[in-house]
PDB file of C-alpha atoms in Angstrom:
ATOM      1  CA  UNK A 154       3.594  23.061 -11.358  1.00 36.00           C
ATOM      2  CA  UNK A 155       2.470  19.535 -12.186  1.00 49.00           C
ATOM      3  CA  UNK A 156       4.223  16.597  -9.675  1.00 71.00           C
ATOM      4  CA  UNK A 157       6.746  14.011 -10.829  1.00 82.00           C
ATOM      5  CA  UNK A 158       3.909  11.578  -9.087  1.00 92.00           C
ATOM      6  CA  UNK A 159       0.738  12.335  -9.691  1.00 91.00           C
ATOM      7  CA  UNK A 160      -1.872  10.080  -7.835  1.00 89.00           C
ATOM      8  CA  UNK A 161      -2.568   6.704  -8.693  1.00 90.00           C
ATOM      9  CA  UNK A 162      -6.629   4.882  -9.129  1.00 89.00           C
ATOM     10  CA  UNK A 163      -7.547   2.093  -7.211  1.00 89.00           C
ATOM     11  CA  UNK A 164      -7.333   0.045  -9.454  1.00 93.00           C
ATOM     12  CA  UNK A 165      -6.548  -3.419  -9.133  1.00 95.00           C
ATOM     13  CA  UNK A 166      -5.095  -4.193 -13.148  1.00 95.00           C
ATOM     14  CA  UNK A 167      -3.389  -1.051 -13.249  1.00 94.00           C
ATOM     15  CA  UNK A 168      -1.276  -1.727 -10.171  1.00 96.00           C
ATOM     16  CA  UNK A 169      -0.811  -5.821 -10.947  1.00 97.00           C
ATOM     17  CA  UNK A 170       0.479  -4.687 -14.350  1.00 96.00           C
ATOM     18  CA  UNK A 171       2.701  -1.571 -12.882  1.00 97.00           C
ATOM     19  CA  UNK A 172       4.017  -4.242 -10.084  1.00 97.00           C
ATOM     20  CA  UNK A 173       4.407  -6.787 -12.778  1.00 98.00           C
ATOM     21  CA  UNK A 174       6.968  -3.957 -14.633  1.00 97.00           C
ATOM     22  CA  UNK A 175       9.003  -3.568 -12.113  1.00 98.00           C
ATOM     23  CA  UNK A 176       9.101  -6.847 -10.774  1.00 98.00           C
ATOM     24  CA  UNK A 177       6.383  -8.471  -8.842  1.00 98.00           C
ATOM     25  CA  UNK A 178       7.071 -12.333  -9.621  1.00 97.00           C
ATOM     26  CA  UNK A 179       4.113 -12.687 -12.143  1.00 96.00           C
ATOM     27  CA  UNK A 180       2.173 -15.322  -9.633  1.00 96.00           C
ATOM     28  CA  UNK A 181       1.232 -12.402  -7.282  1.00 98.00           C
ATOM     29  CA  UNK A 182      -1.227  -9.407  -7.883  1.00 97.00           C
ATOM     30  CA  UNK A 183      -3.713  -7.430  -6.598  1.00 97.00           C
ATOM     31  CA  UNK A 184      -7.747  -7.902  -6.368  1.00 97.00           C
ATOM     32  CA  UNK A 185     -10.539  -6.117  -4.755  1.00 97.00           C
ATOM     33  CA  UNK A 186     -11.876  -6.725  -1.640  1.00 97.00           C
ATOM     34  CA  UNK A 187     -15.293  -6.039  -1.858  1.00 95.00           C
ATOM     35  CA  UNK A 188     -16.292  -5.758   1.551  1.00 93.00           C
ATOM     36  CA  UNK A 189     -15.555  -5.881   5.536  1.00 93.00           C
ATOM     37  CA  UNK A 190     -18.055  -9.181   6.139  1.00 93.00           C
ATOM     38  CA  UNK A 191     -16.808 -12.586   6.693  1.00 92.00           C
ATOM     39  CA  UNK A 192     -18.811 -13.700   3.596  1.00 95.00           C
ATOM     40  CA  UNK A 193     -16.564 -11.433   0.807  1.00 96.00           C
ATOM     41  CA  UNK A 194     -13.383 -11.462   2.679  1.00 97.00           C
ATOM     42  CA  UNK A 195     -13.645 -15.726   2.108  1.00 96.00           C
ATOM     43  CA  UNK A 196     -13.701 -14.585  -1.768  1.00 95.00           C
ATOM     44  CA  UNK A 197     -10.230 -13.576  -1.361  1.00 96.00           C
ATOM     45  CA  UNK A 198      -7.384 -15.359  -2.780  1.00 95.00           C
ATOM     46  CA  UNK A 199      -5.547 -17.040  -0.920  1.00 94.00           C
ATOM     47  CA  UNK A 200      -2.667 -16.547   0.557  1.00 96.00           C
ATOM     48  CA  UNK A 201      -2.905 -13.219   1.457  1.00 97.00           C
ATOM     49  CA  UNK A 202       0.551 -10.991   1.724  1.00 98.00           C
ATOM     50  CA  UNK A 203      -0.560  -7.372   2.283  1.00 98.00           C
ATOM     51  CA  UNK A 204      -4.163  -5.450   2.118  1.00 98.00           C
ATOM     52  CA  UNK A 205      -4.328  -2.118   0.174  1.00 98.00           C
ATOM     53  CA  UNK A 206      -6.688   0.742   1.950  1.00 96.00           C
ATOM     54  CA  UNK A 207      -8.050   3.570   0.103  1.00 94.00           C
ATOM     55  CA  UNK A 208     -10.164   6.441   2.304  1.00 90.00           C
ATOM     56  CA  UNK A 209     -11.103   9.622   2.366  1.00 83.00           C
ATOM     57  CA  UNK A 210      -8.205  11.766   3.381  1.00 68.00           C
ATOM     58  CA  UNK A 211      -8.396  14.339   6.399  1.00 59.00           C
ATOM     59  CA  UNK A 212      -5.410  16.350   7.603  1.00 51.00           C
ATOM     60  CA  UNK A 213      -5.627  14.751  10.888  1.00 47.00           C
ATOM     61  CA  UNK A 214      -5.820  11.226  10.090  1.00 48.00           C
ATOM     62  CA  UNK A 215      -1.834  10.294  10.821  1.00 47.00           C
ATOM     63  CA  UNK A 216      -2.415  11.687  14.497  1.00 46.00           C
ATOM     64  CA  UNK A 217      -5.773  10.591  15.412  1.00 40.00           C
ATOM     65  CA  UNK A 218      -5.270   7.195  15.137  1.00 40.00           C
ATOM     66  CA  UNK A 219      -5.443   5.666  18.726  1.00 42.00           C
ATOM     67  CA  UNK A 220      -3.000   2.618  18.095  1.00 44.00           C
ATOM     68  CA  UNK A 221       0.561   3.559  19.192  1.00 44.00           C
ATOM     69  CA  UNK A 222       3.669   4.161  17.775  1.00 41.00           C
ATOM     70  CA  UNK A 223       6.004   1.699  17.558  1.00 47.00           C
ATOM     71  CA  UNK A 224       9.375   1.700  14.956  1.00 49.00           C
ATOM     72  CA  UNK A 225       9.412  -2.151  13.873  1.00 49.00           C
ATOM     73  CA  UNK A 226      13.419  -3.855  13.963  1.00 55.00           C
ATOM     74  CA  UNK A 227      12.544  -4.928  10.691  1.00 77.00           C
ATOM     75  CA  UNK A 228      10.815  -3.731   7.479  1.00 93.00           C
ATOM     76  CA  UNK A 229      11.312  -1.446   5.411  1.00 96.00           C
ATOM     77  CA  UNK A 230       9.253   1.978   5.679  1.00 97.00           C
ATOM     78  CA  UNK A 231       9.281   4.848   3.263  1.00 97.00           C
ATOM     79  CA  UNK A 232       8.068   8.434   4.492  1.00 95.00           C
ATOM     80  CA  UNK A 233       5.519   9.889   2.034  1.00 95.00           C
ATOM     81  CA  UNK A 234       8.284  13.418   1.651  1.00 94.00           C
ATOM     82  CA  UNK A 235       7.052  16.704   0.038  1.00 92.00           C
ATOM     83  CA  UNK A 236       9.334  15.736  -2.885  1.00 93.00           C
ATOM     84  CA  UNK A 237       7.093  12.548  -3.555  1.00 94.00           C
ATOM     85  CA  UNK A 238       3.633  14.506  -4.334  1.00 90.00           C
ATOM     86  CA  UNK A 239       0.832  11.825  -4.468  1.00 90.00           C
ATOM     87  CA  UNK A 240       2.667   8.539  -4.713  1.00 93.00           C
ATOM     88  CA  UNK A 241       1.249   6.971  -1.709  1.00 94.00           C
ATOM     89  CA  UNK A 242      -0.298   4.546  -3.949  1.00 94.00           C
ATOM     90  CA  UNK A 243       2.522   3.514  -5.012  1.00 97.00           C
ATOM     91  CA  UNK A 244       4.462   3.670  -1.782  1.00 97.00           C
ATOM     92  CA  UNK A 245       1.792   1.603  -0.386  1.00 97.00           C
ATOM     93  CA  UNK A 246       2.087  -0.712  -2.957  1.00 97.00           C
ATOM     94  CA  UNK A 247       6.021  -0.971  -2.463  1.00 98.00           C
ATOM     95  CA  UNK A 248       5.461  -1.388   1.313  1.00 98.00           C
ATOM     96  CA  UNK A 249       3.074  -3.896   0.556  1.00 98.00           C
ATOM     97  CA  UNK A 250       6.005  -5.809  -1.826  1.00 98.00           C
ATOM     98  CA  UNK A 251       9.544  -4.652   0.011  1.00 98.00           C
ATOM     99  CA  UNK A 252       8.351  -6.245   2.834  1.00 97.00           C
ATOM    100  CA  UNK A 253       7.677  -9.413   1.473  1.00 97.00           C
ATOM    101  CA  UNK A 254      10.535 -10.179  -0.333  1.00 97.00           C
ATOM    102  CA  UNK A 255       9.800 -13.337  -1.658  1.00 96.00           C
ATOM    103  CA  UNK A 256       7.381 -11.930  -3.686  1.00 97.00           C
ATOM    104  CA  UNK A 257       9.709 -10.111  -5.677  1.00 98.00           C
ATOM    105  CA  UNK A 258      12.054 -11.379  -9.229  1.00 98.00           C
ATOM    106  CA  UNK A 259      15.628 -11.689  -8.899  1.00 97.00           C
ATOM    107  CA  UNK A 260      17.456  -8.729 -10.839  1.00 96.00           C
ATOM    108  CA  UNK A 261      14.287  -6.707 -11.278  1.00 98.00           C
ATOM    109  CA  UNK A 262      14.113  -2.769 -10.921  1.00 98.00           C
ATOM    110  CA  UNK A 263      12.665  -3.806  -7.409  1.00 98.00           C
ATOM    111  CA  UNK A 264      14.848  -6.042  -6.277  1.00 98.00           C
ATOM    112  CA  UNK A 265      17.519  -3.590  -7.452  1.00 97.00           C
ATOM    113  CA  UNK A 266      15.621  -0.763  -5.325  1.00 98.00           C
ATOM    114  CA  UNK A 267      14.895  -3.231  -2.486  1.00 97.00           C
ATOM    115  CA  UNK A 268      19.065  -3.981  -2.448  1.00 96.00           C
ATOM    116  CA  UNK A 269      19.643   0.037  -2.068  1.00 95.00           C
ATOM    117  CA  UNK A 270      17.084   0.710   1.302  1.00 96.00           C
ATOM    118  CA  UNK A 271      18.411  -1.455   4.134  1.00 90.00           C
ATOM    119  CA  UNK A 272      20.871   0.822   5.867  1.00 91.00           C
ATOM    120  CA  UNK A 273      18.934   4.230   4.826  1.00 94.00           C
ATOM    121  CA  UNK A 274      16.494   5.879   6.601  1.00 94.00           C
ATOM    122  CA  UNK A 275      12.835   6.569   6.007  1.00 94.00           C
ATOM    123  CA  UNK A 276      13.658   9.616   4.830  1.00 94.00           C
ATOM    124  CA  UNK A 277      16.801   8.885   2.750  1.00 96.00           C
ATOM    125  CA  UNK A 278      14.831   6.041   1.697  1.00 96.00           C
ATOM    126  CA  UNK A 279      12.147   8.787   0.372  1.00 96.00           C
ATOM    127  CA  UNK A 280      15.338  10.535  -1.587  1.00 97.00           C
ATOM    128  CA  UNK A 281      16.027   6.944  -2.760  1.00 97.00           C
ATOM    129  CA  UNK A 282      12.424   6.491  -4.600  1.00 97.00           C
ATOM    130  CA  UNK A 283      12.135   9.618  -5.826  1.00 97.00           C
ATOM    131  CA  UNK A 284      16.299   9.533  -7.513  1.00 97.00           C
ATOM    132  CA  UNK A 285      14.768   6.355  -9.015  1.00 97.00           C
ATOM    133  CA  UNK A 286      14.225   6.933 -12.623  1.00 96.00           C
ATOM    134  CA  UNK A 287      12.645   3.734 -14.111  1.00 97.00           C
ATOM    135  CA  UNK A 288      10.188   3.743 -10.954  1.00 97.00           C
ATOM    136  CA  UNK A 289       9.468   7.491 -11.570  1.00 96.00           C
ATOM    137  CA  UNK A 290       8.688   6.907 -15.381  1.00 95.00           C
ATOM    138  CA  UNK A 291       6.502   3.626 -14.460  1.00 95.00           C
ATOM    139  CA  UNK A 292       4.386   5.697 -11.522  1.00 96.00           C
ATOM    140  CA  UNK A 293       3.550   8.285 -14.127  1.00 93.00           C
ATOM    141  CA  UNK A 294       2.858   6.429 -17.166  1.00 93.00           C
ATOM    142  CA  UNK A 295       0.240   4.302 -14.927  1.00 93.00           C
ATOM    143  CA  UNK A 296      -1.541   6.991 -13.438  1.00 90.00           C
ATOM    144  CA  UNK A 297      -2.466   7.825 -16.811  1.00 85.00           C
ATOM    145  CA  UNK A 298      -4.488   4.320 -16.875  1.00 77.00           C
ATOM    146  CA  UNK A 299      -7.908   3.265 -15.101  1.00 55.00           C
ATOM    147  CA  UNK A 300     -11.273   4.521 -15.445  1.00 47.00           C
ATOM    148  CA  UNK A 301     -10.877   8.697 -13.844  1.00 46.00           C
ATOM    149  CA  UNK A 302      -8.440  11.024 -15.430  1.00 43.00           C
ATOM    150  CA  UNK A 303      -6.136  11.905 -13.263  1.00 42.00           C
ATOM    151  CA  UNK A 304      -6.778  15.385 -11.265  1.00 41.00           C
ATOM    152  CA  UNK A 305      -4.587  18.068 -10.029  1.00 41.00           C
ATOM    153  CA  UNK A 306      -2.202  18.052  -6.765  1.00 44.00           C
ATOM    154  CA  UNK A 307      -4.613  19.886  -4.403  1.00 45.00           C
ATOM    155  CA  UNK A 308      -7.838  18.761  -5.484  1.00 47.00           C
ATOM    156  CA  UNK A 309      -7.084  14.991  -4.250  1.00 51.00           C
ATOM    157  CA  UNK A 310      -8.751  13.821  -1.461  1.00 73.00           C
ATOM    158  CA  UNK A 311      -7.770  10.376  -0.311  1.00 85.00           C
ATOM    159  CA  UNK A 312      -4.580   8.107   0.580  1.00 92.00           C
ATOM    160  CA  UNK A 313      -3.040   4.665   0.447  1.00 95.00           C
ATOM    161  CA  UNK A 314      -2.482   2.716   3.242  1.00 96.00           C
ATOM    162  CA  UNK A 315      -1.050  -1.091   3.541  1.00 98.00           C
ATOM    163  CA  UNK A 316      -1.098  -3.470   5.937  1.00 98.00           C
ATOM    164  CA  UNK A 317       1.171  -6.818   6.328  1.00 98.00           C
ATOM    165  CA  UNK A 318       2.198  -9.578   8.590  1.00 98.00           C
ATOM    166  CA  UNK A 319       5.462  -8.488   9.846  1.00 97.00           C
ATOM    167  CA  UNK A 320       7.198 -11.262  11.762  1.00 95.00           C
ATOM    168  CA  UNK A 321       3.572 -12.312  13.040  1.00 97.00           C
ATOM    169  CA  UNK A 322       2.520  -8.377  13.787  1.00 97.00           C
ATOM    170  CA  UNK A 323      -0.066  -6.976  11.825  1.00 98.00           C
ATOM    171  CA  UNK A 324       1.386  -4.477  10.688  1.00 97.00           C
ATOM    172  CA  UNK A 325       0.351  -0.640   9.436  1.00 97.00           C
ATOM    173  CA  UNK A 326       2.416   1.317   6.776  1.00 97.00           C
ATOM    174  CA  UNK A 327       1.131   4.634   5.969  1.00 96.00           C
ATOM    175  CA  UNK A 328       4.207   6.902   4.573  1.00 95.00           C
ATOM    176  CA  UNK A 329       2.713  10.244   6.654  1.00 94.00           C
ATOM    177  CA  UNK A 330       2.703   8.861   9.744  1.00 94.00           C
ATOM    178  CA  UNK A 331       6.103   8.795  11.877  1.00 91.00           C
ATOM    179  CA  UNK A 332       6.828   4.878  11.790  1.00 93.00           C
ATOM    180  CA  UNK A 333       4.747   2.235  10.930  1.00 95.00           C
ATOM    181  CA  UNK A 334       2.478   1.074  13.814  1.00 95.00           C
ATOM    182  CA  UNK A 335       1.651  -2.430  15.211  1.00 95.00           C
ATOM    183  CA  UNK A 336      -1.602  -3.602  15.715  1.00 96.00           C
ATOM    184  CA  UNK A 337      -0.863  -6.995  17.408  1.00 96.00           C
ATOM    185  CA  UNK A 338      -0.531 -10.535  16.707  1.00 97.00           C
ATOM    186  CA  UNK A 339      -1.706 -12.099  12.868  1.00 98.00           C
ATOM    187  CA  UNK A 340      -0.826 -15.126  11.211  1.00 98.00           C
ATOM    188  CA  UNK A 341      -0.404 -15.540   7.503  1.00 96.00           C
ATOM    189  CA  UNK A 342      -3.876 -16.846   7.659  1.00 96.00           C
ATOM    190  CA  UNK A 343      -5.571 -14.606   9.839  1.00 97.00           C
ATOM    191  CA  UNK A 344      -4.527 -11.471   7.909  1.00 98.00           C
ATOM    192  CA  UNK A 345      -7.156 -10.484   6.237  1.00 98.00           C
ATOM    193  CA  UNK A 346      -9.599 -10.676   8.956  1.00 97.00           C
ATOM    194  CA  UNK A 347      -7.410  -8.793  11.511  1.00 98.00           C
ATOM    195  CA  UNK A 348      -6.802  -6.453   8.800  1.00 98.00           C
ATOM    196  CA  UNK A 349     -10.691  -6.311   8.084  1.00 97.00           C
ATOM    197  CA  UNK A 350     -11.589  -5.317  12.115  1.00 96.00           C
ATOM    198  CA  UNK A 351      -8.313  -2.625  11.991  1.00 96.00           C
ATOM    199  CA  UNK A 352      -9.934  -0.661   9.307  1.00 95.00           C
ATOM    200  CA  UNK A 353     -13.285  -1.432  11.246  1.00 92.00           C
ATOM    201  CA  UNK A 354     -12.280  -0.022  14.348  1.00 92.00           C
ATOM    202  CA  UNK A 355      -9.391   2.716  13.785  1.00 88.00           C
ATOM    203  CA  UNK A 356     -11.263   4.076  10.522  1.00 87.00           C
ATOM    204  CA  UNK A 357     -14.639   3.473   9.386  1.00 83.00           C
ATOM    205  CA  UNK A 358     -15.531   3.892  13.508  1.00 78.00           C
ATOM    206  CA  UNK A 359     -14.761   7.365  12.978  1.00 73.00           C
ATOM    207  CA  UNK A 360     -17.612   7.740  10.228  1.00 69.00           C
ATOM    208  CA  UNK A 361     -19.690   4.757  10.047  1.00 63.00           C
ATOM    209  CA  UNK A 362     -21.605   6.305   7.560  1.00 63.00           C
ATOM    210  CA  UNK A 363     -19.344   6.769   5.125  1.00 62.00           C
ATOM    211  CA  UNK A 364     -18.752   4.766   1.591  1.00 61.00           C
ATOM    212  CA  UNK A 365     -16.049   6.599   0.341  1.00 78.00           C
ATOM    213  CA  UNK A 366     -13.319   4.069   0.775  1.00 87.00           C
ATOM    214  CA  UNK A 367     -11.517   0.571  -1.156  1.00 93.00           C
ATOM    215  CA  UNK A 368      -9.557  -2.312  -0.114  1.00 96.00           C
ATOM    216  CA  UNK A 369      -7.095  -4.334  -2.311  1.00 97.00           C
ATOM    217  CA  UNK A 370      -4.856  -7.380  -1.373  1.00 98.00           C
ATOM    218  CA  UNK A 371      -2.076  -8.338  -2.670  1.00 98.00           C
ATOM    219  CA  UNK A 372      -2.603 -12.371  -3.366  1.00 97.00           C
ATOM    220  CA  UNK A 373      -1.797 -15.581  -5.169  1.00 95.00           C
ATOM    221  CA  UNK A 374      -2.772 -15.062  -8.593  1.00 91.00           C
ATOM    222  CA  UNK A 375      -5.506 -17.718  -9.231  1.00 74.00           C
ATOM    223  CA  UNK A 376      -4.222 -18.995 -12.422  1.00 63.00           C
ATOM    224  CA  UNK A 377      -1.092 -19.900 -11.022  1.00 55.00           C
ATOM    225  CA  UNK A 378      -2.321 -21.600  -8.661  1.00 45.00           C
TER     226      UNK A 378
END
């Protein structure tokens, strides 16, 4: 039986354009992030409100990383349910908004959803996105888009992270793990790079050899700026 959210590309336009739908304010969207070194990281956007990370999935990854656990006062975090299939992508894209408000059009279907979540749990939150119709029918019709056709439940292999400055700590929201975790101090202009030596250390440590992974931030449009 085929999910109601069936996994999302990487892909930068397609998840501007599916933000931009629901109501991302039209002066913020997502880029690549071509690489880890100080050089491509300074061909980011500025500002910088969240970081996108795309890797090879394992079925220990939620419990080996080494930073601790640690349920934020503030936020908002959405558990990645059984009911939800493959929509980290766009849960990661949702942390990667809900928690920076600003970012988001008055009387939009987001700001709508982001008005529903404050006194619900992670879970209950999870019930929330998946009772939501309009985001439902947006997830699917975009995973249709990008350059890979879109493959079957079990066959995919890799998962959506995001990172953000919460109340100057950086910040980790992945919707399998328990809570979100903190990684220490950041600044709005330090995020990238603290994101950058996160991913360096708790992930790509693990398998230095590996390529199989993206980034994306979520950024000040340039022609708006």
């Amino acid at each position: 039986m085929a999910s109601d959210w069936p996994a999302l590309e990487s892909n930068p336009e397609v998840l501007t354009s599916f933000m931009h739908d629901l109501g991302l304010a039209k002066s913020w969207g997502f880029t690549d992030i071509f690489g880890l070194d100080e050089e491509l990281l300074s061909m980011v956007p500025q500002p910088v409100l969240a970081v996108i990370f795309l890797f090879q999935d394992t079925t220990t990854h939620a419990e080996s990383n080494t930073a601790p656990i640690t349920e934020p006062s503030t936020g908002i975090f959405i558990q990645q349910t059984a009911e939800l299939g493959n929509a980290c992508g766009t849960i990661a894209v949702l942390h990667a908004i809900l928690n920076n408000p600003s970012s988001i059009s008055p009387d939009s279907i987001l700001a709508n959803f982001a008005g529903q979540l404050n006194l619900l749990t992670a879970s209950q939150r999870a019930q929330a996105l998946h009772a939501n119709e309009a985001i439902k029918s947006k997830h699917s019709s975009y995973a249709q888009e990008g350059q890979t056709a879109t493959v079957a439940d079990n066959e995919v292999e890799y998962h959506f992270v995001c990172f953000t400055n919460l109340n100057g700590t950086l910040t980790e929201w992945d919707g399998l793990k328990r809570a979100p975790v903190s990684h220490g101090s950041t600044t709005p202009e330090t995020l990238l790079v603290d994101t950058a030596r996160i991913i360096k250390q708790e992930y790509l440590a693990r398998n230095p050899d590996s390529v199989q992974f993206a980034m994306m931030a979520l950024c000040a449009l340039e022609q708006y700026y």
